[in-house]
Amino acid sequence: MPGPAFLRGETVTLRTVEDEDVEFLQETINDPDVRHGLSATEPISEQAEREWVESVASGETGDVHLLICVDGKAVGIVGLNDVTDRIGMAELGYWLTPDAWGNGYATDAARTLTEYAFQERRFHRVYAKVFAGNEGSQRVLEKTGFQREGTFRDHWFRDGRYEDVHIYGLLEDELDRGE
């Protein structure tokens, strides 16, 4: 049984991650097209994914991870990682299945979770890291109001070469609801 809706955006519902989501999560994170936009470089086993889901459910890290659903079907995940409540800051991360790309779902999910971070968790800053070549993810952040703050040059090694990583940030008074 799917987890309950936690947040609703304009086009997506964000719900809790449950045990029955392990297969979807493992298959999608291992998809080469999805993985290419992420820092994940090693294959994720079913056991490793199950352990991650259990850690999310336990709340042991303080991070927030929610499944992105459209019409009840899981199409991705969005999360607040490295949550630092003391200073009100977290890193935003997200991914979608390739068949869900280009529909505005990532933008809606990012905006909805970022709004939650500012309004309900009272965060002051949310930031995100994105590979320089991932223009789709950069558009998601920019549509949500994030500003590019800088670049870590040759920050990540993948596909046989070093790649720049852009840092985007959003302060609580900068959230753009896209209206």
XYZ file of C-alpha atoms in Angstrom:
179
model
C 0.000 0.000 0.000
C 1.453 3.388 -0.955
C 2.369 5.835 1.751
C 0.050 8.734 2.511
C 0.280 12.062 0.725
C 2.473 14.433 2.692
C 2.511 17.462 0.383
C 0.611 18.413 -2.751
C 1.945 20.580 -5.532
C 0.125 21.782 -8.618
C 0.820 18.613 -10.639
C 2.488 16.222 -8.190
C 1.816 14.606 -4.848
C 4.739 13.979 -2.517
C 4.297 10.947 -0.305
C 6.316 8.976 2.194
C 8.735 6.303 1.010
C 7.594 2.785 1.938
C 9.065 -0.740 1.781
C 7.153 -1.551 -1.403
C 8.967 1.311 -3.166
C 12.359 -0.443 -2.975
C 12.050 -2.084 -6.399
C 11.026 1.171 -8.116
C 13.803 3.122 -6.393
C 16.512 0.555 -7.124
C 15.537 0.115 -10.774
C 15.333 3.844 -11.388
C 18.528 4.877 -9.579
C 20.397 2.226 -11.598
C 18.977 3.469 -14.918
C 21.981 4.892 -16.836
C 20.011 7.946 -17.991
C 18.933 8.797 -14.437
C 22.291 7.987 -12.871
C 24.082 10.234 -15.367
C 22.592 13.322 -13.707
C 23.504 12.138 -10.218
C 26.678 11.621 -8.262
C 25.872 7.900 -7.907
C 28.615 5.963 -9.650
C 28.215 2.478 -8.170
C 25.325 0.094 -8.817
C 22.797 -0.011 -5.984
C 21.737 -3.486 -4.854
C 18.239 -4.296 -3.652
C 19.635 -4.815 -0.142
C 21.406 -1.442 -0.164
C 18.223 0.279 -1.368
C 16.177 -1.513 1.297
C 18.619 -0.336 3.991
C 18.364 3.230 2.675
C 14.543 3.086 2.774
C 14.712 1.779 6.346
C 17.031 4.636 7.349
C 14.629 7.150 5.777
C 11.670 5.602 7.608
C 13.518 5.649 10.933
C 14.263 9.360 10.631
C 17.763 8.688 11.954
C 19.428 11.183 9.612
C 16.928 14.028 9.903
C 16.768 14.188 6.111
C 13.413 14.335 4.307
C 12.809 12.109 1.265
C 9.467 11.904 -0.519
C 8.282 10.016 -3.576
C 7.082 12.214 -6.432
C 3.764 10.825 -7.685
C 1.544 11.764 -10.605
C -1.973 10.329 -10.584
C -0.891 7.900 -7.863
C 2.110 6.552 -9.801
C 5.670 7.059 -8.560
C 7.789 8.996 -11.073
C 10.729 10.103 -8.922
C 12.007 11.276 -5.578
C 12.767 14.635 -3.977
C 14.611 15.251 -0.755
C 16.246 17.584 1.689
C 19.673 16.177 2.530
C 22.322 17.201 5.039
C 19.649 18.937 7.093
C 21.188 21.335 9.609
C 18.349 22.506 11.828
C 20.640 24.630 13.996
C 21.305 27.020 11.113
C 18.208 26.215 9.048
C 19.823 24.796 5.943
C 19.570 21.722 3.702
C 20.566 20.480 0.258
C 17.774 19.856 -2.242
C 18.038 16.777 -4.437
C 15.672 15.108 -6.899
C 15.399 12.738 -9.833
C 12.672 11.498 -12.144
C 12.182 8.490 -14.379
C 13.126 9.416 -17.966
C 9.521 9.066 -19.174
C 8.518 11.809 -16.700
C 11.113 14.335 -17.900
C 9.935 17.561 -19.522
C 6.523 17.746 -17.853
C 7.332 20.209 -15.076
C 7.120 17.527 -12.367
C 10.625 18.143 -11.013
C 10.002 21.893 -10.865
C 6.698 21.393 -9.044
C 8.246 18.900 -6.608
C 11.279 21.117 -5.950
C 9.101 24.177 -5.407
C 6.689 22.294 -3.134
C 9.406 20.780 -0.938
C 11.382 24.033 -0.802
C 8.262 25.902 0.262
C 7.773 23.288 3.010
C 11.395 23.799 4.113
C 10.917 27.544 4.466
C 7.371 27.732 5.781
C 7.073 24.669 8.007
C 10.651 23.862 8.959
C 11.686 27.547 9.177
C 14.842 27.024 7.126
C 16.761 30.070 6.022
C 18.611 28.550 3.061
C 18.237 25.638 0.657
C 21.005 24.849 -1.809
C 21.571 22.368 -4.621
C 24.509 21.014 -6.581
C 24.160 20.221 -10.281
C 26.580 19.020 -12.932
C 27.496 21.759 -15.397
C 26.160 19.656 -18.268
C 22.768 18.987 -16.666
C 20.847 21.868 -18.216
C 17.437 20.374 -17.372
C 18.191 20.365 -13.663
C 19.590 23.886 -13.854
C 16.291 25.033 -15.421
C 14.341 23.352 -12.601
C 16.307 25.294 -10.015
C 16.128 28.598 -11.878
C 12.343 28.272 -12.367
C 12.058 27.741 -8.620
C 13.995 30.936 -7.931
C 17.419 29.478 -7.106
C 20.434 31.562 -8.097
C 23.711 30.155 -9.327
C 26.199 31.085 -6.616
C 29.341 29.558 -7.985
C 31.114 26.627 -9.570
C 33.302 23.909 -8.124
C 35.742 23.413 -10.983
C 36.691 19.818 -11.876
C 34.778 18.755 -8.781
C 33.542 15.291 -9.789
C 35.194 12.519 -11.784
C 32.909 10.438 -13.972
C 32.871 8.981 -17.453
C 36.659 9.249 -17.563
C 36.877 12.988 -16.989
C 36.476 15.705 -14.399
C 33.320 17.785 -14.458
C 32.356 21.135 -12.977
C 29.543 21.284 -10.435
C 27.408 24.413 -10.089
C 26.098 25.487 -6.701
C 22.643 27.044 -6.551
C 21.118 28.678 -3.495
C 17.777 30.040 -2.395
C 17.058 32.102 0.700
C 13.705 32.032 2.443
C 12.583 35.413 1.098
C 13.473 34.508 -2.513
C 11.100 31.589 -3.123
C 9.367 32.049 -6.461
C 6.025 30.266 -6.653
C 6.086 30.654 -10.422
C 3.020 32.853 -10.432
